[in-house]
Amino acid sequence: MLGTFLDHQWKAFWRSKNKGGTIATQIFIGIVVVYLLGVAFFLGFGMEAFITQFLPGKDIFTVFNGVILYYFAVDFLMRMQLQELPTLTVVPYLHLKIPKKKIVNFLNTRALFSAFNILPLFLFLPFCATAISDVYDPFTALMYVVSILSLTIFNNYAALYIKRRSIQNLKIVPLVLLLIIALGLLEYFKVFSISAISNQVFGFVTTYPLAGFGFTFFAILMYLLNARYLRRNLYVEELSRNEAKKTSTDYPFLDRFGEIGTLVALELKLILRNKRSRSAVTMSLLFLFYGFLFYKKELLDQDKLELMLFASVFMTGNCISIYGQFMFGWQSSHFDGLMANKIDIRNFIKAKFLMFTLFSTFTTLVACLYGFLSWKILVIQFAAYLYNIGIGTVIVLYFATRNYRSMDLSKGSTFNFQGVGASQWVLGLPYFLAPYAILLPFSLSGAPYWGFIALGACGLTACLTREFWVSFIVNEFNKRKHKITEGFREKS
């Protein structure tokens, strides 16, 4: 049966209309994966030397043990964003005399064939086979390998389980996000240390090697939980019920905006129902962790706030830049219908402005948690927020009127270059350079705070004159709407 499923997917691949682009994408992904595996293999064999060189005086095994759980924490976050759900057209098979158990086993087995599952083998196994085996004994090295393989499998199925549950229940997404943010803040403020916990856990495995089977137990438990969830949801009725539930989703708080609110609600439904749009918004939320990389205490103490402006603009407006760069393309499959309906183009454009404002407001409120680090961060983020909803939205929608590429929303956003054109590459320049053009004159003269006041004032002015900018975008849209429609009819 496994061979039959694989044969069906192989035929579906070669019969696909877009197989040329798919093959090119797979070749590109393959080159990237081979490169990463080569780097991991090099780091794995040279890990002992690298630790000695870059961390002199530190015990090699203490550093190695402390890194393992840290690696798998980052690995889990990467899987949540980049790992694709193993797909199979389930409904046709459910009408046949095929046990659900076989379909579930195929989906779970296929999920193991991921670069994320190979990378830790190249990274950790060389060190286990050389350093640990030499200093301790081969059995201890073997149990390290068992522990690392078990953690890999646990992460694999945990990420898939949470992704599947989030599709059925959207409340899981903010809960997981808040949990990750809370853990990140606790680690940042040194309430606890993942590295210290990892060192204690694997120090225990070193002393009692059989304890490594504890990770195996949790990996098997996660596999069974994932398989149980799939078996319970492989029903045509269940799939239909879930779909019907989604179509009835309503957003009462948008009713006050009339037709504009209705258009925003329709686009929110489009985002939640389709894989690529949902992936883009999820990616935007994950980029909220950028602050841990850019908000440094020494920069705050020296008032070098301009070095943190990019991170603030990106975090408070990541949905605008990531989702907005493909604007109008998200609706390419039904764009003819939109233009044929009696939709006021002015309200259509206003709905985009309102949606961007809602997105940016939400991400800014979440990013305000960085204010616990310093009040200066709130100053930067508030100025960046005003810039995003005032000027940034205008820039994005202006370039959207020059986007003529259609998109397939059923595919994920990872390594998917469909819909990417010149306008997407050029968009980033004015979007991220414009705030520096306002800030730098003040910053170079030793008055960075006045620069942020000026940036916020420019954004606020653009908000107050939004009617003018709506008219401007409507005129640009009307000039090119036939060209946009024609471009969307050509499937890329």
XYZ file of C-alpha atoms in Angstrom:
492
model
C 0.000 0.000 0.000
C 2.879 2.366 0.750
C 4.208 1.770 -2.776
C 0.752 2.508 -4.234
C 0.526 5.850 -2.426
C 4.020 6.788 -3.561
C 3.187 5.794 -7.144
C 0.053 7.974 -7.114
C 1.986 10.974 -5.815
C 4.742 10.418 -8.381
C 2.183 10.405 -11.211
C 0.466 13.503 -9.787
C 3.819 15.309 -9.745
C 4.672 14.558 -13.392
C 1.146 15.292 -14.604
C 1.086 18.656 -12.842
C 0.770 21.686 -15.098
C 3.466 23.529 -13.120
C 5.963 20.648 -12.930
C 8.685 22.740 -14.618
C 8.654 25.349 -11.863
C 8.322 22.628 -9.234
C 11.403 20.790 -10.500
C 13.437 24.007 -10.533
C 12.323 24.774 -6.984
C 13.191 21.254 -5.790
C 16.660 21.522 -7.351
C 17.230 24.834 -5.589
C 16.021 23.407 -2.264
C 18.234 20.359 -2.780
C 21.316 22.540 -3.277
C 20.523 24.507 -0.110
C 19.968 21.304 1.903
C 23.240 19.732 0.669
C 25.104 22.915 1.589
C 23.589 22.996 5.093
C 24.344 19.317 5.641
C 27.936 19.910 4.534
C 28.293 22.790 7.014
C 26.727 20.671 9.786
C 29.086 17.765 9.022
C 32.086 20.118 9.141
C 30.922 21.605 12.462
C 30.238 18.143 13.880
C 33.731 16.826 13.205
C 35.395 20.062 14.290
C 33.169 20.754 17.302
C 35.796 19.751 19.852
C 38.387 22.052 18.269
C 35.900 24.914 17.879
C 34.834 24.749 21.545
C 38.467 24.740 22.661
C 39.321 27.699 20.419
C 36.318 29.967 20.970
C 35.559 29.034 24.593
C 38.970 28.517 26.197
C 38.841 27.236 29.758
C 35.341 25.776 29.313
C 34.776 22.068 29.697
C 34.045 20.627 26.244
C 31.334 18.232 27.428
C 29.613 20.885 29.557
C 29.349 23.150 26.496
C 28.195 20.290 24.248
C 25.557 19.087 26.724
C 24.297 22.655 27.162
C 23.869 23.148 23.423
C 21.694 20.083 22.701
C 18.325 21.224 24.096
C 19.036 24.776 22.876
C 19.436 23.397 19.375
C 16.179 21.459 19.548
C 14.298 24.498 20.930
C 15.377 26.513 17.888
C 14.729 23.478 15.672
C 11.128 23.341 16.916
C 10.556 27.018 16.103
C 12.015 26.516 12.633
C 9.819 23.474 12.045
C 6.706 25.427 13.028
C 7.440 27.867 10.244
C 9.224 25.878 7.548
C 8.264 22.202 7.836
C 5.477 21.271 5.445
C 2.629 19.013 6.478
C 2.843 15.686 4.581
C 0.040 15.915 2.070
C -2.134 13.285 0.465
C -5.505 13.713 -1.239
C -7.303 11.870 1.522
C -10.958 12.078 0.466
C -10.754 9.774 -2.625
C -9.139 7.017 -0.542
C -11.742 7.229 2.224
C -14.408 5.899 -0.142
C -12.291 2.831 -0.907
C -11.694 -0.274 1.187
C -8.423 1.024 2.556
C -7.940 0.903 6.345
C -7.480 4.349 7.823
C -4.539 2.960 9.741
C -2.596 2.495 6.488
C -3.310 6.048 5.351
C -2.242 7.404 8.736
C 0.910 5.280 8.716
C 1.791 6.605 5.267
C 1.363 10.227 6.373
C 3.436 9.660 9.513
C 6.159 7.730 7.667
C 6.402 10.350 4.949
C 6.793 13.043 7.604
C 10.131 11.508 8.620
C 11.691 12.346 5.237
C 12.608 15.922 6.093
C 15.915 17.803 6.087
C 15.163 18.800 9.691
C 15.461 15.124 10.677
C 18.803 14.628 8.907
C 20.570 17.797 10.091
C 21.086 16.793 13.778
C 22.633 13.490 12.659
C 25.316 15.327 10.692
C 25.809 17.856 13.496
C 25.918 15.694 16.636
C 26.826 12.150 15.583
C 30.487 12.857 14.679
C 31.101 14.310 18.157
C 29.337 11.363 19.810
C 31.320 8.829 17.767
C 34.680 10.461 18.545
C 34.856 12.539 21.727
C 32.138 10.888 23.841
C 33.068 7.368 22.790
C 36.768 7.968 23.580
C 36.321 9.705 26.967
C 33.424 7.602 28.288
C 32.514 4.383 26.451
C 30.760 3.309 23.231
C 27.512 2.483 25.067
C 27.266 6.040 26.469
C 27.919 7.402 22.980
C 25.184 5.123 21.627
C 22.685 6.401 24.215
C 23.558 9.984 23.241
C 22.690 9.061 19.655
C 19.427 7.439 20.805
C 18.563 10.587 22.806
C 19.280 12.901 19.863
C 17.292 10.727 17.421
C 14.392 10.617 19.894
C 14.398 14.396 20.321
C 14.417 14.769 16.535
C 11.391 12.498 16.139
C 9.620 14.197 19.057
C 10.079 17.627 17.462
C 8.964 16.263 14.100
C 5.615 14.979 15.322
C 5.052 17.720 17.913
C 5.321 20.413 15.214
C 2.973 18.496 12.901
C 0.466 17.883 15.697
C 0.319 21.545 16.714
C 0.020 22.629 13.074
C -2.858 20.245 12.460
C -4.655 21.269 15.633
C -4.199 24.963 14.784
C -5.901 24.426 11.408
C -8.960 23.034 13.188
C -8.849 25.420 16.159
C -7.305 28.833 15.444
C -7.175 29.706 19.160
C -4.158 27.413 19.491
C -1.967 29.763 17.423
C -2.001 32.759 19.827
C -1.701 30.406 22.818
C 1.436 28.765 21.395
C 2.803 32.172 20.417
C 2.275 33.570 23.922
C 3.900 30.485 25.452
C 6.968 30.888 23.221
C 7.201 34.611 24.038
C 6.903 33.869 27.772
C 9.654 31.253 27.611
C 11.831 33.611 25.579
C 11.408 36.386 28.131
C 12.152 34.039 31.029
C 15.332 32.933 29.260
C 16.290 36.536 28.440
C 15.838 37.697 32.035
C 17.737 34.610 33.235
C 14.832 33.290 35.321
C 15.926 29.924 33.997
C 18.482 28.771 31.438
C 17.791 26.219 28.718
C 21.533 25.644 28.500
C 21.787 24.854 32.232
C 18.789 22.494 32.083
C 20.249 20.773 29.016
C 23.604 20.345 30.751
C 21.945 18.778 33.809
C 19.784 16.429 31.718
C 22.602 15.118 29.541
C 24.975 15.047 32.489
C 22.485 12.599 33.999
C 22.512 10.578 30.748
C 26.311 10.469 30.961
C 26.094 9.015 34.482
C 23.109 6.758 33.777
C 23.107 6.039 30.012
C 19.825 4.088 30.048
C 18.068 7.336 31.014
C 18.329 8.250 27.315
C 15.354 5.967 26.681
C 13.253 8.596 28.479
C 13.454 10.723 25.317
C 12.430 7.682 23.283
C 9.332 7.272 25.460
C 8.230 10.873 24.792
C 8.941 10.491 21.053
C 6.739 7.383 20.858
C 4.044 9.127 22.907
C 4.016 12.088 20.500
C 3.886 9.740 17.509
C 0.876 7.914 18.960
C -0.856 11.205 19.827
C -0.350 12.438 16.270
C -1.581 9.137 14.780
C -4.628 9.119 17.051
C -5.561 12.654 16.004
C -5.265 11.749 12.313
C -7.395 8.607 12.678
C -10.129 10.563 14.445
C -10.244 13.232 11.747
C -10.038 11.118 8.589
C -13.760 11.276 7.887
C -15.450 12.976 4.965
C -18.176 14.202 7.322
C -15.582 15.622 9.721
C -13.792 17.427 6.910
C -17.067 18.846 5.598
C -18.173 19.915 9.071
C -14.915 21.763 9.693
C -15.157 23.505 6.341
C -18.737 24.569 7.022
C -17.693 25.865 10.403
C -15.078 28.093 8.794
C -17.472 29.580 6.265
C -19.722 30.846 9.036
C -16.915 32.737 10.781
C -17.977 36.289 11.536
C -16.194 39.380 12.869
C -18.778 41.558 14.626
C -16.249 44.283 15.489
C -15.914 45.014 11.744
C -19.653 45.663 11.299
C -19.222 49.313 12.277
C -17.157 49.901 9.103
C -19.977 48.870 6.752
C -18.891 47.630 3.305
C -15.227 48.262 4.173
C -15.533 46.000 7.224
C -17.198 43.298 5.112
C -14.310 43.374 2.625
C -11.791 43.111 5.480
C -13.716 40.162 6.963
C -13.665 38.406 3.579
C -9.904 38.866 3.312
C -9.386 37.574 6.851
C -11.335 34.468 5.883
C -9.166 34.143 2.764
C -6.040 34.291 4.955
C -7.280 31.650 7.386
C -8.554 29.225 4.753
C -5.543 29.143 2.443
C -2.154 27.643 3.118
C 0.119 30.274 1.593
C -1.627 33.321 3.074
C -1.802 31.614 6.470
C 1.911 30.772 6.247
C 2.774 34.393 5.418
C 0.907 35.742 8.450
C 2.364 33.053 10.729
C 5.847 33.953 9.515
C 5.114 37.588 10.350
C 4.238 36.662 13.932
C 7.432 34.629 14.352
C 9.514 37.628 13.274
C 8.403 39.362 16.482
C 11.355 37.577 18.107
C 13.737 39.797 16.100
C 13.861 42.132 19.078
C 16.036 39.697 21.018
C 18.671 40.054 18.293
C 18.579 43.834 17.818
C 17.593 45.349 21.165
C 20.930 45.366 22.952
C 21.490 46.953 26.348
C 24.757 48.623 25.297
C 23.028 50.328 22.346
C 20.224 51.558 24.593
C 22.692 52.889 27.166
C 24.625 54.787 24.473
C 21.429 56.113 22.825
C 22.344 54.509 19.501
C 18.664 54.090 18.814
C 18.948 54.441 15.040
C 20.610 51.001 14.930
C 17.376 49.497 16.261
C 15.013 51.323 13.896
C 15.056 48.620 11.208
C 13.996 45.954 13.730
C 11.185 48.175 15.045
C 9.857 49.022 11.579
C 10.024 45.380 10.567
C 8.393 43.984 13.721
C 5.556 46.514 13.971
C 4.873 46.298 10.236
C 5.928 42.757 9.342
C 2.411 41.767 8.245
C 2.286 44.853 6.028
C 5.594 44.101 4.327
C 5.350 40.280 4.147
C 1.648 39.894 3.337
C 1.307 43.261 1.604
C 4.075 42.674 -0.934
C 1.743 40.270 -2.765
C -1.306 42.483 -2.401
C -4.076 41.967 -4.990
C -2.248 38.755 -5.980
C -3.901 36.987 -3.044
C -7.220 37.494 -4.851
C -5.898 36.669 -8.321
C -8.050 33.522 -8.672
C -11.281 35.510 -8.328
C -10.093 38.976 -9.334
C -12.287 38.975 -12.474
C -15.305 38.399 -10.255
C -14.319 41.282 -7.967
C -14.029 43.654 -10.900
C -17.345 42.461 -12.361
C -19.219 42.998 -9.083
C -20.552 46.331 -7.950
C -17.728 46.919 -5.494
C -16.694 50.506 -4.892
C -12.967 50.543 -5.710
C -12.477 53.298 -3.154
C -13.914 51.070 -0.416
C -11.842 48.167 -1.768
C -8.640 50.190 -1.258
C -9.833 51.538 2.120
C -10.348 47.954 3.258
C -6.657 47.283 2.564
C -5.670 50.330 4.640
C -7.919 49.216 7.501
C -6.601 45.645 7.433
C -2.973 46.840 7.488
C -3.773 49.134 10.408
C -5.334 46.243 12.346
C -2.358 43.977 11.593
C 0.178 46.599 12.621
C -1.731 47.507 15.785
C -1.825 43.873 16.896
C 1.887 43.226 16.274
C 2.819 46.510 17.959
C 0.836 45.601 21.072
C 2.634 42.255 21.253
C 6.017 43.919 20.625
C 5.324 46.301 23.525
C 6.466 43.476 25.797
C 10.001 44.567 24.871
C 9.241 47.688 26.892
C 10.156 45.691 29.990
C 13.748 45.911 28.762
C 13.734 49.705 28.423
C 11.231 52.525 27.911
C 13.379 53.716 25.003
C 12.244 50.707 22.984
C 8.626 51.874 23.286
C 9.618 55.265 21.831
C 11.228 53.600 18.811
C 8.353 51.180 18.289
C 5.635 53.814 18.576
C 7.369 55.994 15.975
C 7.807 52.937 13.739
C 4.121 52.023 14.226
C 2.949 55.463 13.099
C 5.292 55.269 10.112
C 3.937 51.844 9.129
C 0.232 52.687 9.268
C 0.767 56.110 7.697
C 3.554 55.929 5.112
C 4.353 52.209 4.899
C 0.811 51.257 3.833
C 0.897 53.821 1.025
C 4.231 52.485 -0.280
C 3.005 48.870 -0.206
C -0.292 49.623 -1.968
C 1.463 51.798 -4.557
C 3.694 48.882 -5.537
C 0.684 46.545 -5.383
C -0.787 48.383 -8.374
C 2.275 47.151 -10.293
C 1.901 43.502 -9.336
C 0.586 41.423 -12.242
C 1.472 37.901 -11.074
C -1.109 35.346 -9.986
C -0.658 33.022 -6.997
C -1.730 29.532 -5.963
C -2.861 29.881 -2.351
C -2.974 26.136 -1.716
C 0.837 25.957 -1.565
C 3.018 27.006 1.372
C 5.203 30.118 1.335
C 8.490 28.351 2.121
C 10.809 28.402 -0.940
C 7.792 29.339 -3.050
C 8.688 32.040 -5.556
C 5.368 32.029 -7.374
C 4.005 35.567 -7.609
C 7.421 37.122 -6.993
C 8.279 39.844 -9.503
C 10.288 43.028 -9.800
C 7.851 45.008 -7.639
C 8.480 42.689 -4.662
C 12.260 43.140 -4.886
C 12.088 46.923 -5.289
C 9.451 47.416 -2.559
C 11.879 46.856 0.313
C 14.148 49.767 -0.644
C 11.747 52.699 -0.144
C 9.863 50.897 2.628
C 12.879 50.419 4.906
C 15.050 53.349 3.756
C 12.379 56.066 4.068
C 12.375 56.095 7.912
C 16.171 56.488 7.915
C 15.893 59.454 5.549
C 13.733 61.165 8.195
C 15.699 60.033 11.258
C 19.368 60.330 10.229
C 19.606 64.154 10.001
C 18.480 64.384 13.628
C 20.559 61.415 14.736
C 23.760 62.776 13.155
C 23.192 66.107 14.889
C 22.984 64.355 18.268
C 19.203 64.556 18.713
C 17.878 61.025 18.021
C 14.718 61.518 20.073
C 13.690 64.498 17.932
C 14.256 62.234 14.939
C 11.790 59.698 16.268
C 9.312 62.489 17.008
C 9.699 63.661 13.392
C 9.252 60.099 12.087
C 6.107 59.602 14.155
C 4.798 63.034 13.097
C 5.281 62.177 9.405
C 3.411 58.910 9.901
C 0.620 60.634 11.826
C 0.326 63.306 9.102
C -0.051 60.580 6.481
C -2.797 58.988 8.616
C -4.663 62.286 8.947
C -4.447 62.838 5.185
C -5.442 59.259 4.353
C -8.327 60.335 2.109
C -5.803 62.002 -0.202
C -3.646 58.853 -0.293
C -6.687 56.639 -0.877
C -7.575 58.798 -3.898
C -3.984 58.563 -5.110
C -3.939 54.740 -4.879
C -7.403 54.481 -6.491
C -6.172 56.539 -9.460
C -3.070 54.335 -9.803
C -5.240 51.222 -9.544
C -7.723 52.421 -12.180
C -4.868 53.139 -14.598
C -3.637 49.559 -14.395
C -6.612 47.420 -13.360
C -7.029 45.904 -16.835
C -3.334 45.047 -16.990
C -3.539 43.564 -13.471
C -6.581 41.473 -14.455
C -4.867 40.286 -17.637
C -1.747 39.308 -15.687
C -3.749 37.357 -13.110
C -5.360 35.296 -15.895
C -1.921 33.974 -16.853
C -1.216 31.264 -14.284
C 2.447 31.228 -13.307
